[in-house]
Coordinates of C-alpha atoms in Angstrom, one line a residue:
M1 CA 0.0 0.0 0.0
K2 CA 3.0 2.2 -0.1
Y3 CA 2.2 3.5 -3.5
Y4 CA -1.6 4.0 -2.9
N5 CA -3.0 6.8 -5.0
A6 CA -6.3 8.1 -3.6
Q7 CA -7.0 10.2 -6.7
L8 CA -7.4 7.7 -9.5
P9 CA -8.7 8.8 -12.9
Q10 CA -12.4 7.9 -13.4
T11 CA -11.4 5.7 -16.3
E12 CA -9.1 3.6 -14.2
K13 CA -10.6 0.2 -13.0
V14 CA -10.4 -0.3 -9.3
A15 CA -10.4 -3.7 -7.6
Q16 CA -13.6 -4.6 -5.8
N17 CA -11.8 -6.3 -2.9
L18 CA -9.1 -5.1 -0.4
F19 CA -5.7 -6.8 -0.2
I20 CA -4.0 -6.4 3.1
L21 CA -0.6 -7.7 4.2
I22 CA -0.8 -9.6 7.5
K23 CA 2.7 -10.7 8.6
T24 CA 3.9 -12.3 5.3
E25 CA 0.5 -13.3 4.0
R26 CA -1.5 -11.2 1.5
V27 CA -5.1 -11.5 2.6
E28 CA -8.1 -10.6 0.4
I29 CA -11.1 -9.0 2.1
K30 CA -14.4 -8.7 0.4
P31 CA -16.1 -5.5 1.5
E32 CA -19.5 -7.2 1.9
E33 CA -18.0 -9.6 4.5
I34 CA -16.8 -6.8 6.7
I35 CA -19.1 -6.6 9.8
Y36 CA -17.4 -3.5 11.2
M37 CA -14.0 -1.7 11.4
Q38 CA -12.7 -0.1 14.6
A39 CA -10.1 2.6 14.9
D40 CA -7.3 2.5 17.5
I41 CA -5.1 5.5 16.9
N42 CA -3.3 4.7 13.7
Y43 CA -4.4 1.1 13.5
T44 CA -7.7 -0.4 12.2
T45 CA -9.2 -3.6 13.5
F46 CA -11.4 -5.5 11.0
V47 CA -14.1 -7.8 12.1
T48 CA -15.3 -10.0 9.2
L49 CA -17.5 -13.1 8.9
N50 CA -14.5 -15.4 9.2
R51 CA -11.8 -13.5 11.2
R52 CA -10.6 -10.6 13.2
F53 CA -7.3 -8.8 12.5
T54 CA -5.5 -5.4 12.9
T55 CA -3.7 -3.4 10.2
A56 CA -1.3 -0.5 10.5
F57 CA -3.4 1.9 8.6
H58 CA -5.9 4.5 10.1
L59 CA -9.6 4.2 9.7
G60 CA -9.8 7.3 7.4
F61 CA -7.6 5.5 4.9
F62 CA -10.1 2.6 4.6
E63 CA -13.1 5.0 4.7
K64 CA -11.8 6.6 1.5
S65 CA -10.8 3.3 -0.1
L66 CA -14.3 1.9 0.5
E67 CA -16.5 4.9 -0.2
T68 CA -18.0 3.2 -3.3
H69 CA -19.6 0.7 -1.0
P70 CA -22.7 2.5 0.3
Y71 CA -23.5 -0.2 3.0
L72 CA -20.3 0.7 4.9
I73 CA -21.2 3.7 7.0
R74 CA -19.1 5.6 9.6
I75 CA -21.1 5.8 12.7
S76 CA -18.6 7.5 15.0
K77 CA -14.9 8.6 15.1
S78 CA -13.9 5.0 15.9
F79 CA -16.3 2.8 13.9
I80 CA -17.4 2.0 10.4
V81 CA -20.3 -0.5 10.3
N82 CA -21.8 -2.6 7.5
I83 CA -25.5 -1.8 7.7
N84 CA -26.4 -5.2 6.3
Y85 CA -25.3 -6.7 9.7
L86 CA -27.4 -4.3 11.8
K87 CA -29.9 -6.0 14.0
D88 CA -31.4 -2.9 15.6
L89 CA -30.7 0.5 17.0
S90 CA -31.0 1.9 20.5
W91 CA -32.0 5.5 20.0
H92 CA -32.1 7.3 23.3
K93 CA -31.4 11.0 23.8
V94 CA -28.4 10.3 26.0
A95 CA -26.8 7.6 24.0
K96 CA -27.3 5.9 20.6
E97 CA -26.1 2.4 19.8
A98 CA -26.1 0.1 16.8
R99 CA -26.6 -3.6 17.7
L100 CA -25.2 -6.0 15.3
L101 CA -26.3 -9.6 14.4
D102 CA -23.3 -11.0 16.2
G103 CA -24.4 -9.3 19.5
T104 CA -21.9 -6.5 19.4
S105 CA -23.1 -3.0 20.4
L106 CA -21.3 0.0 18.9
P107 CA -21.8 3.7 19.9
I108 CA -23.3 6.1 17.4
S109 CA -22.0 9.7 17.7
R110 CA -24.5 12.6 17.7
R111 CA -22.8 14.0 14.6
R112 CA -23.1 10.7 12.6
A113 CA -26.6 9.8 13.8
K114 CA -28.4 12.0 11.2
E115 CA -26.4 10.5 8.3
L116 CA -27.1 6.9 9.5
K117 CA -30.8 7.6 9.9
S118 CA -30.9 9.1 6.3
V119 CA -29.1 6.1 4.8
L120 CA -31.3 3.6 6.6
W121 CA -34.4 5.5 5.6
Q122 CA -33.3 5.5 1.9
K123 CA -32.6 1.7 2.2
L124 CA -36.1 1.1 3.6
N125 CA -37.7 3.2 0.8
F126 CA -35.8 1.4 -1.9
S127 CA -36.7 -2.1 -0.6
A128 CA -40.4 -1.3 -0.2

């Protein structure tokens, strides 16, 4: 990823999957298999259907890399979640949480709550 170029020409084809180096192994990650990503300073932890691992890139890097996948939504400074794995939302004035199918609860920031609500509303309208 040393030579990653965030500004690709629109005519350039981009791979649909991520390839991340873990130790000496090059691992392919399908974006639709990502349940959520968690930031930890300059590291990102991926939780997928099959595994959990940490990379030495910050969450913003992956947010830009995966922006063509509308089901991956940033819900706070520290989390990007795949809305296809949402079970339900806890929407209280004091705290908002996204509960996932695997039982994990993730905090939703006040700033990101409106965007999440809009995306979910659009998804409901398109599926109806």
